Amino acid sequence: MHLPYRAISAFHATARWRSLTKAAEELGVTPSAISQQVQFLETHLGTSLLTRRGRGIALTEAGERYFEMIDPGIERIATATRNMRGYNAVTVLTVRAAPTLATKCLLPALAGFLDDNPDLEVRIDATNEPTDFAREGVDVELRHGEGRWPGLFVDPVYEETVMPLCAPQLAPPGSLGAADLFGFRLIQSVKTLVQWPDWFRHAGIDMPSRVRRVLFDRSYMTIEAAADGMGIALESDLTTWRERRDGRLVCPMRDPLPLRMVSQWFVCPHQNLRHRKVQVFIAWAREVLSRQPSGGRRP
């Protein structure tokens, strides 16, 4: 059904100002034109919206109800229109990434990407929630998981190495065997793909049913807790490169028994790969992550 947008706009301005004259000034037309549009809308709706009150106007009960229903939507349209002014002057690149990867790996190098691509306005959405590309305005995602998302472009970022890490004052490098870890508090992010039982199975050791441990829902919290000496964390070399570079984290194992895996993936609809902004970001992110000390390898 065709909607009388001009008439709706005229009524909305009149109802907001409670004045035909002020509505006319806002919309750049005459009060007579506003009145004609409102009358047209009343005919379209089959009910009166305005009534005369002295020299001014007032809303009828139906007019009040109609104004309350349309006002939030028109305000949203106005806000969207203001936000779109000048939109074509820049190209917006919206990237979603897991909070730890965004904080530990992308953010430290982001200034260089912005300098190299002054035409791009970058928005980083740091969350573990997978993108619904059909409903959200995300161009590309660095998604944590096992890589099984049919219907999308899915490409591995880098192969990571997962190993025990701790503050050097808690246990010096090369000082512990696998069984010695049970004497320490074990730190774990509950969302990582490799958990302590996986590592101990890899080491050929049964993990006791009761161990001292602390759990976090974000890897960056696990990394900070380990660097502060709270215990021993099981973490990726990719997200701990700065802490290892600065000596805040070390591998205390005589035999690190590293587990290698891919847990970070470039994900987007296939058609998004046609956009230059997505192409340059993926190329840049690959280069940045490959430069991390002891970083992962391209699978």
PDB file of C-alpha atoms in Angstrom:
ATOM      1  CA  MET A   1       0.000   0.000   0.000  1.00  0.00           C
ATOM      2  CA  HIS A   2       1.255   3.445  -0.954  1.00  0.00           C
ATOM      3  CA  LEU A   3       1.870   5.557   2.142  1.00  0.00           C
ATOM      4  CA  PRO A   4       1.341   9.358   2.037  1.00  0.00           C
ATOM      5  CA  TYR A   5       4.778  10.195   3.391  1.00  0.00           C
ATOM      6  CA  ARG A   6       4.505  13.943   2.769  1.00  0.00           C
ATOM      7  CA  ALA A   7       1.198  14.079   4.612  1.00  0.00           C
ATOM      8  CA  ILE A   8       2.580  12.017   7.517  1.00  0.00           C
ATOM      9  CA  SER A   9       5.596  14.331   7.737  1.00  0.00           C
ATOM     10  CA  ALA A  10       3.338  17.396   7.724  1.00  0.00           C
ATOM     11  CA  PHE A  11       1.152  15.978  10.499  1.00  0.00           C
ATOM     12  CA  HIS A  12       4.171  14.911  12.584  1.00  0.00           C
ATOM     13  CA  ALA A  13       5.700  18.395  12.438  1.00  0.00           C
ATOM     14  CA  THR A  14       2.338  20.009  13.245  1.00  0.00           C
ATOM     15  CA  ALA A  15       1.703  17.689  16.182  1.00  0.00           C
ATOM     16  CA  ARG A  16       5.192  18.220  17.546  1.00  0.00           C
ATOM     17  CA  TRP A  17       4.969  22.022  17.368  1.00  0.00           C
ATOM     18  CA  ARG A  18       1.199  22.217  17.934  1.00  0.00           C
ATOM     19  CA  SER A  19       1.364  24.881  15.227  1.00  0.00           C
ATOM     20  CA  LEU A  20       0.740  24.911  11.489  1.00  0.00           C
ATOM     21  CA  THR A  21       2.983  27.969  11.119  1.00  0.00           C
ATOM     22  CA  LYS A  22       5.994  26.419  12.860  1.00  0.00           C
ATOM     23  CA  ALA A  23       5.485  23.151  10.988  1.00  0.00           C
ATOM     24  CA  ALA A  24       5.463  25.105   7.728  1.00  0.00           C
ATOM     25  CA  GLU A  25       8.698  26.905   8.675  1.00  0.00           C
ATOM     26  CA  GLU A  26      10.388  23.599   9.517  1.00  0.00           C
ATOM     27  CA  LEU A  27       9.373  21.938   6.250  1.00  0.00           C
ATOM     28  CA  GLY A  28       9.845  25.026   4.083  1.00  0.00           C
ATOM     29  CA  VAL A  29       6.278  25.258   2.801  1.00  0.00           C
ATOM     30  CA  THR A  30       3.254  27.446   3.504  1.00  0.00           C
ATOM     31  CA  PRO A  31       0.828  26.865   6.397  1.00  0.00           C
ATOM     32  CA  SER A  32      -1.870  26.324   3.778  1.00  0.00           C
ATOM     33  CA  ALA A  33       0.135  23.481   2.255  1.00  0.00           C
ATOM     34  CA  ILE A  34       0.572  21.905   5.695  1.00  0.00           C
ATOM     35  CA  SER A  35      -3.154  22.162   6.325  1.00  0.00           C
ATOM     36  CA  GLN A  36      -3.940  20.531   2.977  1.00  0.00           C
ATOM     37  CA  GLN A  37      -1.556  17.654   3.659  1.00  0.00           C
ATOM     38  CA  VAL A  38      -3.059  17.037   7.109  1.00  0.00           C
ATOM     39  CA  GLN A  39      -6.564  17.058   5.625  1.00  0.00           C
ATOM     40  CA  PHE A  40      -5.418  14.552   3.012  1.00  0.00           C
ATOM     41  CA  LEU A  41      -4.033  12.304   5.766  1.00  0.00           C
ATOM     42  CA  GLU A  42      -7.288  12.559   7.728  1.00  0.00           C
ATOM     43  CA  THR A  43      -9.192  11.438   4.613  1.00  0.00           C
ATOM     44  CA  HIS A  44      -6.707   8.610   4.102  1.00  0.00           C
ATOM     45  CA  LEU A  45      -7.105   7.428   7.716  1.00  0.00           C
ATOM     46  CA  GLY A  46     -10.820   8.114   7.942  1.00  0.00           C
ATOM     47  CA  THR A  47     -10.592  10.093  11.177  1.00  0.00           C
ATOM     48  CA  SER A  48      -9.927  13.637  12.405  1.00  0.00           C
ATOM     49  CA  LEU A  49      -6.448  14.304  13.754  1.00  0.00           C
ATOM     50  CA  LEU A  50      -6.542  18.056  14.501  1.00  0.00           C
ATOM     51  CA  THR A  51      -9.135  20.387  15.960  1.00  0.00           C
ATOM     52  CA  ARG A  52      -9.262  24.158  16.266  1.00  0.00           C
ATOM     53  CA  ARG A  53      -8.838  25.642  19.735  1.00  0.00           C
ATOM     54  CA  GLY A  54      -9.173  29.411  19.727  1.00  0.00           C
ATOM     55  CA  ARG A  55      -6.521  30.713  17.354  1.00  0.00           C
ATOM     56  CA  GLY A  56      -4.435  27.582  17.726  1.00  0.00           C
ATOM     57  CA  ILE A  57      -4.842  23.871  17.133  1.00  0.00           C
ATOM     58  CA  ALA A  58      -4.982  20.766  19.295  1.00  0.00           C
ATOM     59  CA  LEU A  59      -4.816  17.068  18.640  1.00  0.00           C
ATOM     60  CA  THR A  60      -7.904  14.944  18.808  1.00  0.00           C
ATOM     61  CA  GLU A  61      -7.779  11.728  20.816  1.00  0.00           C
ATOM     62  CA  ALA A  62      -7.090   9.834  17.568  1.00  0.00           C
ATOM     63  CA  GLY A  63      -4.439  12.391  16.660  1.00  0.00           C
ATOM     64  CA  GLU A  64      -2.681  11.967  20.017  1.00  0.00           C
ATOM     65  CA  ARG A  65      -2.674   8.191  19.633  1.00  0.00           C
ATOM     66  CA  TYR A  66      -1.433   8.335  16.040  1.00  0.00           C
ATOM     67  CA  PHE A  67       1.340  10.796  16.953  1.00  0.00           C
ATOM     68  CA  GLU A  68       2.526   8.551  19.794  1.00  0.00           C
ATOM     69  CA  MET A  69       2.708   5.595  17.409  1.00  0.00           C
ATOM     70  CA  ILE A  70       4.628   7.308  14.573  1.00  0.00           C
ATOM     71  CA  ASP A  71       6.916   9.607  16.589  1.00  0.00           C
ATOM     72  CA  PRO A  72       9.596   7.008  17.571  1.00  0.00           C
ATOM     73  CA  GLY A  73       9.870   5.759  13.981  1.00  0.00           C
ATOM     74  CA  ILE A  74      10.181   9.215  12.475  1.00  0.00           C
ATOM     75  CA  GLU A  75      12.797  10.178  15.053  1.00  0.00           C
ATOM     76  CA  ARG A  76      14.802   7.084  14.114  1.00  0.00           C
ATOM     77  CA  ILE A  77      14.553   8.017  10.450  1.00  0.00           C
ATOM     78  CA  ALA A  78      15.734  11.552  11.260  1.00  0.00           C
ATOM     79  CA  THR A  79      18.681  10.234  13.266  1.00  0.00           C
ATOM     80  CA  ALA A  80      19.653   7.790  10.516  1.00  0.00           C
ATOM     81  CA  THR A  81      19.458  10.573   7.934  1.00  0.00           C
ATOM     82  CA  ARG A  82      21.714  12.849  10.008  1.00  0.00           C
ATOM     83  CA  ASN A  83      24.196  10.013  10.491  1.00  0.00           C
ATOM     84  CA  MET A  84      24.289   9.296   6.769  1.00  0.00           C
ATOM     85  CA  ARG A  85      25.297  12.823   5.824  1.00  0.00           C
ATOM     86  CA  GLY A  86      28.801  12.616   4.486  1.00  0.00           C
ATOM     87  CA  TYR A  87      28.725   8.802   4.605  1.00  0.00           C
ATOM     88  CA  ASN A  88      30.058   8.533   1.068  1.00  0.00           C
ATOM     89  CA  ALA A  89      33.047  10.681   1.990  1.00  0.00           C
ATOM     90  CA  VAL A  90      34.551   7.703   3.833  1.00  0.00           C
ATOM     91  CA  THR A  91      34.264   3.960   3.510  1.00  0.00           C
ATOM     92  CA  VAL A  92      33.332   2.224   6.736  1.00  0.00           C
ATOM     93  CA  LEU A  93      34.945  -1.129   7.479  1.00  0.00           C
ATOM     94  CA  THR A  94      33.269  -3.009  10.306  1.00  0.00           C
ATOM     95  CA  VAL A  95      35.255  -5.893  11.777  1.00  0.00           C
ATOM     96  CA  ARG A  96      34.108  -8.284  14.465  1.00  0.00           C
ATOM     97  CA  ALA A  97      36.741 -10.151  16.453  1.00  0.00           C
ATOM     98  CA  ALA A  98      37.042 -12.058  19.695  1.00  0.00           C
ATOM     99  CA  PRO A  99      37.934  -9.622  22.515  1.00  0.00           C
ATOM    100  CA  THR A 100      41.341 -11.180  23.257  1.00  0.00           C
ATOM    101  CA  LEU A 101      42.436 -11.275  19.633  1.00  0.00           C
ATOM    102  CA  ALA A 102      41.224  -7.706  19.086  1.00  0.00           C
ATOM    103  CA  THR A 103      42.956  -6.399  22.218  1.00  0.00           C
ATOM    104  CA  LYS A 104      46.198  -8.357  22.112  1.00  0.00           C
ATOM    105  CA  CYS A 105      46.868  -8.593  18.370  1.00  0.00           C
ATOM    106  CA  LEU A 106      44.879  -6.150  16.249  1.00  0.00           C
ATOM    107  CA  LEU A 107      44.770  -3.038  18.408  1.00  0.00           C
ATOM    108  CA  PRO A 108      48.566  -2.609  18.839  1.00  0.00           C
ATOM    109  CA  ALA A 109      49.041  -2.476  15.051  1.00  0.00           C
ATOM    110  CA  LEU A 110      45.813  -0.734  14.049  1.00  0.00           C
ATOM    111  CA  ALA A 111      47.332   2.749  13.751  1.00  0.00           C
ATOM    112  CA  GLY A 112      49.540   1.543  10.901  1.00  0.00           C
ATOM    113  CA  PHE A 113      46.545   0.164   9.029  1.00  0.00           C
ATOM    114  CA  LEU A 114      44.692   3.464   9.441  1.00  0.00           C
ATOM    115  CA  ASP A 115      47.717   5.433   8.213  1.00  0.00           C
ATOM    116  CA  ASP A 116      48.001   3.205   5.139  1.00  0.00           C
ATOM    117  CA  ASN A 117      44.261   3.429   4.402  1.00  0.00           C
ATOM    118  CA  PRO A 118      43.152   6.999   5.168  1.00  0.00           C
ATOM    119  CA  ASP A 119      39.933   6.503   3.169  1.00  0.00           C
ATOM    120  CA  LEU A 120      38.701   3.844   5.613  1.00  0.00           C
ATOM    121  CA  GLU A 121      36.844   4.421   8.847  1.00  0.00           C
ATOM    122  CA  VAL A 122      37.359   1.278  10.926  1.00  0.00           C
ATOM    123  CA  ARG A 123      34.926   0.012  13.517  1.00  0.00           C
ATOM    124  CA  ILE A 124      36.032  -2.886  15.706  1.00  0.00           C
ATOM    125  CA  ASP A 125      33.270  -4.886  17.350  1.00  0.00           C
ATOM    126  CA  ALA A 126      34.978  -7.011  20.025  1.00  0.00           C
ATOM    127  CA  THR A 127      32.657  -9.855  20.950  1.00  0.00           C
ATOM    128  CA  ASN A 128      32.538 -13.636  20.873  1.00  0.00           C
ATOM    129  CA  GLU A 129      29.016 -13.638  19.452  1.00  0.00           C
ATOM    130  CA  PRO A 130      29.030 -14.975  15.864  1.00  0.00           C
ATOM    131  CA  THR A 131      27.800 -12.504  13.276  1.00  0.00           C
ATOM    132  CA  ASP A 132      24.431 -12.820  11.602  1.00  0.00           C
ATOM    133  CA  PHE A 133      25.635 -11.338   8.313  1.00  0.00           C
ATOM    134  CA  ALA A 134      22.088 -11.134   6.958  1.00  0.00           C
ATOM    135  CA  ARG A 135      21.047  -8.745   9.722  1.00  0.00           C
ATOM    136  CA  GLU A 136      24.228  -7.071  10.998  1.00  0.00           C
ATOM    137  CA  GLY A 137      26.415  -4.587   9.163  1.00  0.00           C
ATOM    138  CA  VAL A 138      29.664  -6.506   9.670  1.00  0.00           C
ATOM    139  CA  ASP A 139      32.045  -6.788   6.713  1.00  0.00           C
ATOM    140  CA  VAL A 140      34.373  -9.494   8.005  1.00  0.00           C
ATOM    141  CA  GLU A 141      34.809 -11.415  11.223  1.00  0.00           C
ATOM    142  CA  LEU A 142      37.786 -13.041  12.900  1.00  0.00           C
ATOM    143  CA  ARG A 143      35.850 -15.854  14.516  1.00  0.00           C
ATOM    144  CA  HIS A 144      37.028 -18.198  17.235  1.00  0.00           C
ATOM    145  CA  GLY A 145      35.944 -21.792  16.794  1.00  0.00           C
ATOM    146  CA  GLU A 146      36.390 -24.986  14.835  1.00  0.00           C
ATOM    147  CA  GLY A 147      35.804 -23.505  11.371  1.00  0.00           C
ATOM    148  CA  ARG A 148      32.585 -25.289  10.436  1.00  0.00           C
ATOM    149  CA  TRP A 149      30.203 -22.573   9.227  1.00  0.00           C
ATOM    150  CA  PRO A 150      28.627 -23.682   5.938  1.00  0.00           C
ATOM    151  CA  GLY A 151      27.587 -21.116   3.370  1.00  0.00           C
ATOM    152  CA  LEU A 152      30.286 -18.620   4.358  1.00  0.00           C
ATOM    153  CA  PHE A 153      33.843 -17.896   3.285  1.00  0.00           C
ATOM    154  CA  VAL A 154      35.915 -19.521   6.051  1.00  0.00           C
ATOM    155  CA  ASP A 155      39.700 -19.330   5.927  1.00  0.00           C
ATOM    156  CA  PRO A 156      42.205 -20.141   8.691  1.00  0.00           C
ATOM    157  CA  VAL A 157      44.173 -17.243  10.110  1.00  0.00           C
ATOM    158  CA  TYR A 158      47.254 -19.028  11.467  1.00  0.00           C
ATOM    159  CA  GLU A 159      48.193 -22.218  13.253  1.00  0.00           C
ATOM    160  CA  GLU A 160      48.700 -21.428  16.923  1.00  0.00           C
ATOM    161  CA  THR A 161      50.775 -23.182  19.544  1.00  0.00           C
ATOM    162  CA  VAL A 162      49.098 -23.750  22.910  1.00  0.00           C
ATOM    163  CA  MET A 163      51.332 -24.323  25.935  1.00  0.00           C
ATOM    164  CA  PRO A 164      51.507 -23.748  29.715  1.00  0.00           C
ATOM    165  CA  LEU A 165      52.614 -20.214  30.600  1.00  0.00           C
ATOM    166  CA  CYS A 166      53.235 -18.415  33.877  1.00  0.00           C
ATOM    167  CA  ALA A 167      55.085 -15.526  35.481  1.00  0.00           C
ATOM    168  CA  PRO A 168      58.833 -16.247  35.770  1.00  0.00           C
ATOM    169  CA  GLN A 169      58.755 -15.601  39.522  1.00  0.00           C
ATOM    170  CA  LEU A 170      56.239 -18.415  39.911  1.00  0.00           C
ATOM    171  CA  ALA A 171      58.287 -20.991  37.985  1.00  0.00           C
ATOM    172  CA  PRO A 172      61.384 -20.305  35.856  1.00  0.00           C
ATOM    173  CA  PRO A 173      61.588 -21.517  32.251  1.00  0.00           C
ATOM    174  CA  GLY A 174      62.288 -25.248  31.921  1.00  0.00           C
ATOM    175  CA  SER A 175      61.839 -25.963  35.631  1.00  0.00           C
ATOM    176  CA  LEU A 176      58.747 -28.189  35.665  1.00  0.00           C
ATOM    177  CA  GLY A 177      57.617 -31.573  34.445  1.00  0.00           C
ATOM    178  CA  ALA A 178      54.018 -32.185  33.423  1.00  0.00           C
ATOM    179  CA  ALA A 179      53.039 -33.802  36.745  1.00  0.00           C
ATOM    180  CA  ASP A 180      54.475 -30.821  38.676  1.00  0.00           C
ATOM    181  CA  LEU A 181      51.661 -28.636  37.351  1.00  0.00           C
ATOM    182  CA  PHE A 182      49.217 -30.223  39.797  1.00  0.00           C
ATOM    183  CA  GLY A 183      51.005 -28.344  42.571  1.00  0.00           C
ATOM    184  CA  PHE A 184      49.995 -25.006  41.070  1.00  0.00           C
ATOM    185  CA  ARG A 185      46.718 -23.227  40.477  1.00  0.00           C
ATOM    186  CA  LEU A 186      45.648 -23.895  36.892  1.00  0.00           C
ATOM    187  CA  ILE A 187      44.108 -20.963  35.030  1.00  0.00           C
ATOM    188  CA  GLN A 188      41.760 -21.459  32.119  1.00  0.00           C
ATOM    189  CA  SER A 189      39.505 -19.527  29.773  1.00  0.00           C
ATOM    190  CA  VAL A 190      36.290 -21.517  29.466  1.00  0.00           C
ATOM    191  CA  LYS A 191      35.866 -20.504  25.797  1.00  0.00           C
ATOM    192  CA  THR A 192      39.161 -21.734  24.382  1.00  0.00           C
ATOM    193  CA  LEU A 193      39.103 -24.871  22.264  1.00  0.00           C
ATOM    194  CA  VAL A 194      41.950 -26.569  24.160  1.00  0.00           C
ATOM    195  CA  GLN A 195      41.348 -27.106  27.872  1.00  0.00           C
ATOM    196  CA  TRP A 196      43.678 -28.455  30.568  1.00  0.00           C
ATOM    197  CA  PRO A 197      42.311 -32.047  30.329  1.00  0.00           C
ATOM    198  CA  ASP A 198      43.169 -31.977  26.608  1.00  0.00           C
ATOM    199  CA  TRP A 199      46.745 -30.910  27.309  1.00  0.00           C
ATOM    200  CA  PHE A 200      47.264 -33.520  30.031  1.00  0.00           C
ATOM    201  CA  ARG A 201      45.936 -36.254  27.715  1.00  0.00           C
ATOM    202  CA  HIS A 202      48.402 -34.980  25.127  1.00  0.00           C
ATOM    203  CA  ALA A 203      51.120 -35.301  27.788  1.00  0.00           C
ATOM    204  CA  GLY A 204      50.021 -38.852  28.607  1.00  0.00           C
ATOM    205  CA  ILE A 205      48.935 -37.988  32.157  1.00  0.00           C
ATOM    206  CA  ASP A 206      45.563 -38.399  33.841  1.00  0.00           C
ATOM    207  CA  MET A 207      44.306 -35.154  35.327  1.00  0.00           C
ATOM    208  CA  PRO A 208      43.075 -35.551  38.916  1.00  0.00           C
ATOM    209  CA  SER A 209      39.399 -34.913  39.524  1.00  0.00           C
ATOM    210  CA  ARG A 210      40.265 -32.196  42.026  1.00  0.00           C
ATOM    211  CA  VAL A 211      42.876 -29.559  41.235  1.00  0.00           C
ATOM    212  CA  ARG A 212      43.238 -25.947  42.242  1.00  0.00           C
ATOM    213  CA  ARG A 213      41.981 -23.817  39.396  1.00  0.00           C
ATOM    214  CA  VAL A 214      40.378 -20.518  38.433  1.00  0.00           C
ATOM    215  CA  LEU A 215      38.205 -19.995  35.352  1.00  0.00           C
ATOM    216  CA  PHE A 216      37.591 -16.882  33.267  1.00  0.00           C
ATOM    217  CA  ASP A 217      35.283 -16.252  30.327  1.00  0.00           C
ATOM    218  CA  ARG A 218      37.868 -14.178  28.435  1.00  0.00           C
ATOM    219  CA  SER A 219      41.404 -15.213  27.488  1.00  0.00           C
ATOM    220  CA  TYR A 220      42.824 -11.739  28.128  1.00  0.00           C
ATOM    221  CA  MET A 221      41.789 -12.146  31.776  1.00  0.00           C
ATOM    222  CA  THR A 222      43.524 -15.525  31.873  1.00  0.00           C
ATOM    223  CA  ILE A 223      46.675 -13.973  30.420  1.00  0.00           C
ATOM    224  CA  GLU A 224      46.719 -11.117  32.930  1.00  0.00           C
ATOM    225  CA  ALA A 225      46.063 -13.459  35.858  1.00  0.00           C
ATOM    226  CA  ALA A 226      49.004 -15.654  34.837  1.00  0.00           C
ATOM    227  CA  ALA A 227      51.290 -12.661  34.287  1.00  0.00           C
ATOM    228  CA  ASP A 228      50.384 -11.438  37.777  1.00  0.00           C
ATOM    229  CA  GLY A 229      51.511 -14.750  39.295  1.00  0.00           C
ATOM    230  CA  MET A 230      48.093 -16.214  40.110  1.00  0.00           C
ATOM    231  CA  GLY A 231      48.928 -19.581  38.585  1.00  0.00           C
ATOM    232  CA  ILE A 232      49.752 -21.347  35.327  1.00  0.00           C
ATOM    233  CA  ALA A 233      47.639 -20.686  32.256  1.00  0.00           C
ATOM    234  CA  LEU A 234      47.136 -22.743  29.115  1.00  0.00           C
ATOM    235  CA  GLU A 235      47.257 -20.178  26.335  1.00  0.00           C
ATOM    236  CA  SER A 236      48.107 -19.528  22.709  1.00  0.00           C
ATOM    237  CA  ASP A 237      51.444 -18.093  21.650  1.00  0.00           C
ATOM    238  CA  LEU A 238      49.502 -15.821  19.278  1.00  0.00           C
ATOM    239  CA  THR A 239      47.653 -13.889  21.983  1.00  0.00           C
ATOM    240  CA  THR A 240      50.522 -13.855  24.501  1.00  0.00           C
ATOM    241  CA  TRP A 241      53.309 -12.566  22.271  1.00  0.00           C
ATOM    242  CA  ARG A 242      53.703  -9.219  24.061  1.00  0.00           C
ATOM    243  CA  GLU A 243      53.777 -10.764  27.528  1.00  0.00           C
ATOM    244  CA  ARG A 244      56.368 -13.327  26.380  1.00  0.00           C
ATOM    245  CA  ARG A 245      58.386 -10.652  24.591  1.00  0.00           C
ATOM    246  CA  ASP A 246      58.441  -8.507  27.726  1.00  0.00           C
ATOM    247  CA  GLY A 247      59.297 -11.443  29.989  1.00  0.00           C
ATOM    248  CA  ARG A 248      56.004 -11.310  31.901  1.00  0.00           C
ATOM    249  CA  LEU A 249      55.145 -14.842  30.777  1.00  0.00           C
ATOM    250  CA  VAL A 250      57.417 -17.841  30.237  1.00  0.00           C
ATOM    251  CA  CYS A 251      56.909 -21.507  29.530  1.00  0.00           C
ATOM    252  CA  PRO A 252      57.973 -23.307  32.734  1.00  0.00           C
ATOM    253  CA  MET A 253      58.057 -26.786  31.182  1.00  0.00           C
ATOM    254  CA  ARG A 254      61.177 -28.852  30.587  1.00  0.00           C
ATOM    255  CA  ASP A 255      59.219 -30.356  27.691  1.00  0.00           C
ATOM    256  CA  PRO A 256      56.515 -27.870  26.611  1.00  0.00           C
ATOM    257  CA  LEU A 257      54.562 -30.583  24.750  1.00  0.00           C
ATOM    258  CA  PRO A 258      52.897 -27.890  22.617  1.00  0.00           C
ATOM    259  CA  LEU A 259      49.525 -28.465  21.037  1.00  0.00           C
ATOM    260  CA  ARG A 260      49.121 -26.956  17.570  1.00  0.00           C
ATOM    261  CA  MET A 261      45.722 -25.932  16.335  1.00  0.00           C
ATOM    262  CA  VAL A 262      43.752 -23.403  14.308  1.00  0.00           C
ATOM    263  CA  SER A 263      41.146 -21.560  16.371  1.00  0.00           C
ATOM    264  CA  GLN A 264      40.874 -18.195  14.565  1.00  0.00           C
ATOM    265  CA  TRP A 265      39.232 -17.878  11.159  1.00  0.00           C
ATOM    266  CA  PHE A 266      38.408 -15.155   8.667  1.00  0.00           C
ATOM    267  CA  VAL A 267      34.658 -15.429   8.110  1.00  0.00           C
ATOM    268  CA  CYS A 268      32.328 -13.452   5.834  1.00  0.00           C
ATOM    269  CA  PRO A 269      29.802 -13.938   3.026  1.00  0.00           C
ATOM    270  CA  HIS A 270      31.560 -14.799  -0.233  1.00  0.00           C
ATOM    271  CA  GLN A 271      30.256 -11.639  -1.911  1.00  0.00           C
ATOM    272  CA  ASN A 272      32.013  -9.461   0.683  1.00  0.00           C
ATOM    273  CA  LEU A 273      35.348 -10.574  -0.742  1.00  0.00           C
ATOM    274  CA  ARG A 274      34.642  -8.397  -3.770  1.00  0.00           C
ATOM    275  CA  HIS A 275      35.071  -5.271  -1.663  1.00  0.00           C
ATOM    276  CA  ARG A 276      38.519  -3.737  -1.602  1.00  0.00           C
ATOM    277  CA  LYS A 277      38.176  -2.818   2.076  1.00  0.00           C
ATOM    278  CA  VAL A 278      37.716  -6.485   3.016  1.00  0.00           C
ATOM    279  CA  GLN A 279      40.609  -7.592   0.807  1.00  0.00           C
ATOM    280  CA  VAL A 280      43.073  -5.083   2.269  1.00  0.00           C
ATOM    281  CA  PHE A 281      42.028  -5.846   5.831  1.00  0.00           C
ATOM    282  CA  ILE A 282      42.453  -9.598   5.452  1.00  0.00           C
ATOM    283  CA  ALA A 283      45.876  -9.125   3.841  1.00  0.00           C
ATOM    284  CA  TRP A 284      46.927  -6.713   6.598  1.00  0.00           C
ATOM    285  CA  ALA A 285      45.655  -8.944   9.416  1.00  0.00           C
ATOM    286  CA  ARG A 286      47.526 -11.939   8.012  1.00  0.00           C
ATOM    287  CA  GLU A 287      50.732  -9.925   7.886  1.00  0.00           C
ATOM    288  CA  VAL A 288      50.294  -8.560  11.417  1.00  0.00           C
ATOM    289  CA  LEU A 289      49.587 -11.943  12.961  1.00  0.00           C
ATOM    290  CA  SER A 290      52.462 -13.607  11.107  1.00  0.00           C
ATOM    291  CA  ARG A 291      54.903 -11.063  12.592  1.00  0.00           C
ATOM    292  CA  GLN A 292      54.098 -11.932  16.221  1.00  0.00           C
ATOM    293  CA  PRO A 293      57.169 -13.463  17.945  1.00  0.00           C
ATOM    294  CA  SER A 294      56.812 -17.246  17.807  1.00  0.00           C
ATOM    295  CA  GLY A 295      53.487 -16.625  16.158  1.00  0.00           C
ATOM    296  CA  GLY A 296      51.462 -19.136  14.268  1.00  0.00           C
ATOM    297  CA  ARG A 297      52.063 -20.428  10.821  1.00  0.00           C
ATOM    298  CA  ARG A 298      49.779 -20.344   7.820  1.00  0.00           C
ATOM    299  CA  PRO A 299      48.179 -23.820   7.673  1.00  0.00           C
TER     300      PRO A 299
END
